[in-house]
PDB file of C-alpha atoms in Angstrom:
ATOM      1  CA  UNK A  20      77.794 -78.799  22.597  1.00 89.00           C
ATOM      2  CA  UNK A  21      76.984 -75.374  24.128  1.00 92.00           C
ATOM      3  CA  UNK A  22      74.062 -73.563  22.500  1.00 94.00           C
ATOM      4  CA  UNK A  23      72.033 -70.547  23.464  1.00 95.00           C
ATOM      5  CA  UNK A  24      69.408 -71.637  25.904  1.00 96.00           C
ATOM      6  CA  UNK A  25      66.815 -69.619  24.093  1.00 95.00           C
ATOM      7  CA  UNK A  26      67.404 -71.681  20.872  1.00 95.00           C
ATOM      8  CA  UNK A  27      66.721 -75.026  22.436  1.00 96.00           C
ATOM      9  CA  UNK A  28      63.386 -76.720  21.390  1.00 96.00           C
ATOM     10  CA  UNK A  29      60.374 -76.381  23.831  1.00 96.00           C
ATOM     11  CA  UNK A  30      60.501 -80.000  24.634  1.00 96.00           C
ATOM     12  CA  UNK A  31      64.126 -79.824  25.932  1.00 96.00           C
ATOM     13  CA  UNK A  32      64.528 -81.142  29.426  1.00 96.00           C
ATOM     14  CA  UNK A  33      65.343 -78.631  32.149  1.00 97.00           C
ATOM     15  CA  UNK A  34      66.925 -78.926  35.616  1.00 96.00           C
ATOM     16  CA  UNK A  35      66.517 -75.857  37.897  1.00 96.00           C
ATOM     17  CA  UNK A  36      68.933 -75.291  40.797  1.00 97.00           C
ATOM     18  CA  UNK A  37      67.932 -72.406  43.095  1.00 96.00           C
ATOM     19  CA  UNK A  38      70.576 -70.885  45.293  1.00 96.00           C
ATOM     20  CA  UNK A  39      69.918 -69.892  48.984  1.00 95.00           C
ATOM     21  CA  UNK A  40      71.422 -66.507  48.235  1.00 95.00           C
ATOM     22  CA  UNK A  41      72.005 -64.188  45.371  1.00 95.00           C
ATOM     23  CA  UNK A  42      75.385 -64.561  43.483  1.00 97.00           C
ATOM     24  CA  UNK A  43      77.594 -61.526  43.198  1.00 97.00           C
ATOM     25  CA  UNK A  44      78.482 -60.188  39.737  1.00 97.00           C
ATOM     26  CA  UNK A  45      81.975 -61.653  40.049  1.00 98.00           C
ATOM     27  CA  UNK A  46      80.583 -65.018  41.030  1.00 98.00           C
ATOM     28  CA  UNK A  47      78.143 -64.930  38.109  1.00 98.00           C
ATOM     29  CA  UNK A  48      80.985 -64.266  35.675  1.00 97.00           C
ATOM     30  CA  UNK A  49      82.982 -67.110  37.120  1.00 98.00           C
ATOM     31  CA  UNK A  50      79.982 -69.530  37.170  1.00 98.00           C
ATOM     32  CA  UNK A  51      79.126 -68.620  33.447  1.00 98.00           C
ATOM     33  CA  UNK A  52      82.744 -69.665  32.476  1.00 97.00           C
ATOM     34  CA  UNK A  53      82.501 -72.793  34.405  1.00 97.00           C
ATOM     35  CA  UNK A  54      79.106 -73.614  32.895  1.00 97.00           C
ATOM     36  CA  UNK A  55      80.396 -72.985  29.361  1.00 97.00           C
ATOM     37  CA  UNK A  56      83.365 -75.430  30.054  1.00 95.00           C
ATOM     38  CA  UNK A  57      81.146 -78.039  31.615  1.00 95.00           C
ATOM     39  CA  UNK A  58      78.486 -77.994  28.788  1.00 93.00           C
ATOM     40  CA  UNK A  59      81.066 -77.938  26.093  1.00 92.00           C
ATOM     41  CA  UNK A  60      82.487 -81.182  27.502  1.00 91.00           C
ATOM     42  CA  UNK A  61      79.140 -82.738  28.648  1.00 89.00           C
ATOM     43  CA  UNK A  62      78.474 -86.065  26.885  1.00 81.00           C
ATOM     44  CA  UNK A  63      76.265 -89.171  27.078  1.00 76.00           C
ATOM     45  CA  UNK A  64      78.089 -92.391  26.105  1.00 77.00           C
ATOM     46  CA  UNK A  65      80.604 -90.350  24.156  1.00 76.00           C
ATOM     47  CA  UNK A  66      77.945 -88.460  22.096  1.00 78.00           C
ATOM     48  CA  UNK A  67      77.735 -84.667  22.505  1.00 83.00           C
ATOM     49  CA  UNK A  68      74.812 -83.234  24.352  1.00 86.00           C
ATOM     50  CA  UNK A  69      73.233 -80.182  22.853  1.00 92.00           C
ATOM     51  CA  UNK A  70      72.657 -78.036  25.945  1.00 95.00           C
ATOM     52  CA  UNK A  71      72.512 -74.469  27.162  1.00 96.00           C
ATOM     53  CA  UNK A  72      71.900 -72.589  30.403  1.00 97.00           C
ATOM     54  CA  UNK A  73      70.441 -69.470  31.747  1.00 97.00           C
ATOM     55  CA  UNK A  74      70.761 -67.702  35.155  1.00 98.00           C
ATOM     56  CA  UNK A  75      67.763 -65.863  36.441  1.00 96.00           C
ATOM     57  CA  UNK A  76      67.542 -63.363  39.256  1.00 96.00           C
ATOM     58  CA  UNK A  77      71.209 -64.009  40.136  1.00 96.00           C
ATOM     59  CA  UNK A  78      70.101 -67.093  41.986  1.00 96.00           C
ATOM     60  CA  UNK A  79      68.645 -69.766  39.643  1.00 97.00           C
ATOM     61  CA  UNK A  80      70.814 -71.806  37.426  1.00 98.00           C
ATOM     62  CA  UNK A  81      68.722 -73.552  34.700  1.00 97.00           C
ATOM     63  CA  UNK A  82      70.240 -76.243  32.492  1.00 97.00           C
ATOM     64  CA  UNK A  83      68.450 -77.104  29.320  1.00 96.00           C
ATOM     65  CA  UNK A  84      69.168 -80.197  27.246  1.00 95.00           C
ATOM     66  CA  UNK A  85      67.807 -81.072  23.739  1.00 95.00           C
ATOM     67  CA  UNK A  86      67.148 -84.674  24.157  1.00 90.00           C
ATOM     68  CA  UNK A  87      66.032 -85.195  20.603  1.00 86.00           C
ATOM     69  CA  UNK A  88      69.736 -85.027  19.539  1.00 82.00           C
ATOM     70  CA  UNK A  89      71.124 -87.129  22.428  1.00 82.00           C
ATOM     71  CA  UNK A  90      69.287 -88.134  25.579  1.00 80.00           C
ATOM     72  CA  UNK A  91      70.764 -87.683  28.967  1.00 82.00           C
ATOM     73  CA  UNK A  92      71.943 -90.910  30.572  1.00 81.00           C
ATOM     74  CA  UNK A  93      72.433 -91.830  34.238  1.00 85.00           C
ATOM     75  CA  UNK A  94      76.197 -91.069  33.883  1.00 86.00           C
ATOM     76  CA  UNK A  95      75.624 -87.678  32.162  1.00 87.00           C
ATOM     77  CA  UNK A  96      72.956 -86.688  34.809  1.00 88.00           C
ATOM     78  CA  UNK A  97      75.407 -87.769  37.557  1.00 91.00           C
ATOM     79  CA  UNK A  98      78.038 -85.557  35.893  1.00 92.00           C
ATOM     80  CA  UNK A  99      75.717 -82.592  36.040  1.00 94.00           C
ATOM     81  CA  UNK A 100      74.847 -83.170  39.624  1.00 95.00           C
ATOM     82  CA  UNK A 101      78.606 -83.513  40.540  1.00 96.00           C
ATOM     83  CA  UNK A 102      79.202 -80.172  38.649  1.00 97.00           C
ATOM     84  CA  UNK A 103      76.510 -78.401  40.652  1.00 97.00           C
ATOM     85  CA  UNK A 104      77.888 -79.842  43.875  1.00 97.00           C
ATOM     86  CA  UNK A 105      81.340 -78.557  43.075  1.00 97.00           C
ATOM     87  CA  UNK A 106      79.715 -75.093  42.600  1.00 97.00           C
ATOM     88  CA  UNK A 107      78.088 -75.474  46.025  1.00 97.00           C
ATOM     89  CA  UNK A 108      81.401 -76.111  47.679  1.00 97.00           C
ATOM     90  CA  UNK A 109      83.369 -73.480  45.795  1.00 97.00           C
ATOM     91  CA  UNK A 110      80.835 -70.712  46.392  1.00 97.00           C
ATOM     92  CA  UNK A 111      79.524 -71.855  49.856  1.00 97.00           C
ATOM     93  CA  UNK A 112      75.926 -71.905  48.533  1.00 96.00           C
ATOM     94  CA  UNK A 113      73.072 -74.397  48.685  1.00 95.00           C
ATOM     95  CA  UNK A 114      71.784 -75.304  45.180  1.00 96.00           C
ATOM     96  CA  UNK A 115      70.455 -78.824  45.732  1.00 92.00           C
ATOM     97  CA  UNK A 116      68.023 -78.558  48.567  1.00 86.00           C
ATOM     98  CA  UNK A 117      64.543 -79.043  47.113  1.00 82.00           C
ATOM     99  CA  UNK A 118      62.812 -78.445  50.383  1.00 84.00           C
ATOM    100  CA  UNK A 119      63.099 -74.704  50.174  1.00 91.00           C
ATOM    101  CA  UNK A 120      60.798 -72.245  48.357  1.00 92.00           C
ATOM    102  CA  UNK A 121      61.673 -68.978  46.460  1.00 94.00           C
ATOM    103  CA  UNK A 122      59.038 -66.353  45.868  1.00 94.00           C
ATOM    104  CA  UNK A 123      58.847 -62.738  44.926  1.00 93.00           C
ATOM    105  CA  UNK A 124      58.289 -59.892  47.315  1.00 87.00           C
ATOM    106  CA  UNK A 125      58.082 -57.064  44.795  1.00 84.00           C
ATOM    107  CA  UNK A 126      61.198 -57.346  42.720  1.00 84.00           C
ATOM    108  CA  UNK A 127      63.114 -59.012  45.504  1.00 90.00           C
ATOM    109  CA  UNK A 128      63.366 -62.878  45.447  1.00 94.00           C
ATOM    110  CA  UNK A 129      62.961 -64.362  48.950  1.00 93.00           C
ATOM    111  CA  UNK A 130      64.117 -67.792  49.954  1.00 93.00           C
ATOM    112  CA  UNK A 131      62.524 -69.723  52.834  1.00 93.00           C
ATOM    113  CA  UNK A 132      62.323 -73.228  54.149  1.00 91.00           C
ATOM    114  CA  UNK A 133      59.206 -75.049  53.281  1.00 90.00           C
ATOM    115  CA  UNK A 134      58.023 -75.016  56.857  1.00 91.00           C
ATOM    116  CA  UNK A 135      58.624 -71.231  57.134  1.00 93.00           C
ATOM    117  CA  UNK A 136      56.711 -70.826  53.825  1.00 92.00           C
ATOM    118  CA  UNK A 137      53.829 -72.884  55.176  1.00 91.00           C
ATOM    119  CA  UNK A 138      53.782 -70.781  58.338  1.00 92.00           C
ATOM    120  CA  UNK A 139      53.786 -67.549  56.288  1.00 91.00           C
ATOM    121  CA  UNK A 140      50.780 -68.887  54.331  1.00 89.00           C
ATOM    122  CA  UNK A 141      48.976 -69.753  57.498  1.00 90.00           C
ATOM    123  CA  UNK A 142      49.669 -66.276  58.917  1.00 92.00           C
ATOM    124  CA  UNK A 143      48.440 -64.677  55.571  1.00 89.00           C
ATOM    125  CA  UNK A 144      51.988 -63.153  55.007  1.00 90.00           C
ATOM    126  CA  UNK A 145      51.680 -64.521  51.396  1.00 91.00           C
ATOM    127  CA  UNK A 146      48.616 -65.069  49.348  1.00 91.00           C
ATOM    128  CA  UNK A 147      47.455 -66.974  46.320  1.00 91.00           C
ATOM    129  CA  UNK A 148      48.672 -64.164  44.170  1.00 93.00           C
ATOM    130  CA  UNK A 149      52.249 -64.251  45.498  1.00 93.00           C
ATOM    131  CA  UNK A 150      54.566 -65.134  42.620  1.00 94.00           C
ATOM    132  CA  UNK A 151      56.415 -68.462  43.306  1.00 95.00           C
ATOM    133  CA  UNK A 152      59.038 -70.299  41.375  1.00 95.00           C
ATOM    134  CA  UNK A 153      57.879 -73.818  40.421  1.00 93.00           C
ATOM    135  CA  UNK A 154      61.157 -75.646  40.120  1.00 93.00           C
ATOM    136  CA  UNK A 155      59.428 -78.884  39.374  1.00 90.00           C
ATOM    137  CA  UNK A 156      58.928 -77.966  35.704  1.00 94.00           C
ATOM    138  CA  UNK A 157      60.478 -80.515  33.438  1.00 95.00           C
ATOM    139  CA  UNK A 158      60.909 -78.931  30.033  1.00 97.00           C
ATOM    140  CA  UNK A 159      61.489 -75.450  28.374  1.00 97.00           C
ATOM    141  CA  UNK A 160      57.753 -75.094  27.506  1.00 97.00           C
ATOM    142  CA  UNK A 161      56.742 -75.652  31.134  1.00 96.00           C
ATOM    143  CA  UNK A 162      59.586 -73.408  32.172  1.00 97.00           C
ATOM    144  CA  UNK A 163      58.364 -70.602  29.947  1.00 96.00           C
ATOM    145  CA  UNK A 164      54.723 -70.991  30.939  1.00 95.00           C
ATOM    146  CA  UNK A 165      54.630 -72.351  34.513  1.00 94.00           C
ATOM    147  CA  UNK A 166      57.910 -71.615  36.349  1.00 96.00           C
ATOM    148  CA  UNK A 167      57.161 -68.090  37.651  1.00 95.00           C
ATOM    149  CA  UNK A 168      53.493 -68.203  38.511  1.00 94.00           C
ATOM    150  CA  UNK A 169      51.012 -67.111  41.235  1.00 94.00           C
ATOM    151  CA  UNK A 170      51.023 -69.655  44.118  1.00 92.00           C
ATOM    152  CA  UNK A 171      47.406 -70.580  43.252  1.00 91.00           C
ATOM    153  CA  UNK A 172      48.614 -72.075  40.030  1.00 90.00           C
ATOM    154  CA  UNK A 173      51.553 -74.107  41.533  1.00 88.00           C
ATOM    155  CA  UNK A 174      52.078 -76.991  43.844  1.00 88.00           C
ATOM    156  CA  UNK A 175      52.481 -74.242  46.483  1.00 87.00           C
ATOM    157  CA  UNK A 176      48.649 -73.781  46.479  1.00 88.00           C
ATOM    158  CA  UNK A 177      48.204 -76.640  48.967  1.00 88.00           C
ATOM    159  CA  UNK A 178      49.513 -74.289  51.740  1.00 85.00           C
ATOM    160  CA  UNK A 179      47.320 -71.240  50.958  1.00 84.00           C
ATOM    161  CA  UNK A 180      43.772 -71.110  52.096  1.00 72.00           C
TER     162      UNK A 180
END
């Protein structure tokens, strides 16, 4: 059951998929249609899942699931991963690689490998005040409070002296 992401309870589980590039306006429209269809049909052991999504900065797909109605199961999580993998193939984009980092440079969102990010920190090209995206958040409350934060307040801080 598709609902507005902003109406999901704060304890709703989230999965964040960051793209290695920005999506075009046309791609975003197509992806939204596909997300609508996927979520409308997303179930766990035959029970509807109350879920929504948001797309941020033309490159982050965030799925939210109200687990108090029906919890995700192994099969339903596998279905969502398979759906994301289909998007990767169709749009020739990487959404599943967790070893990359996105951060803000002004209003621009940059995307680097973890090793490049570490080198940039060592070279002082980024600082503890650089805004990073903490894709390890697990629920909407954490997403709202701790997703887009200074590097000093995220797991990224271990790279910044």
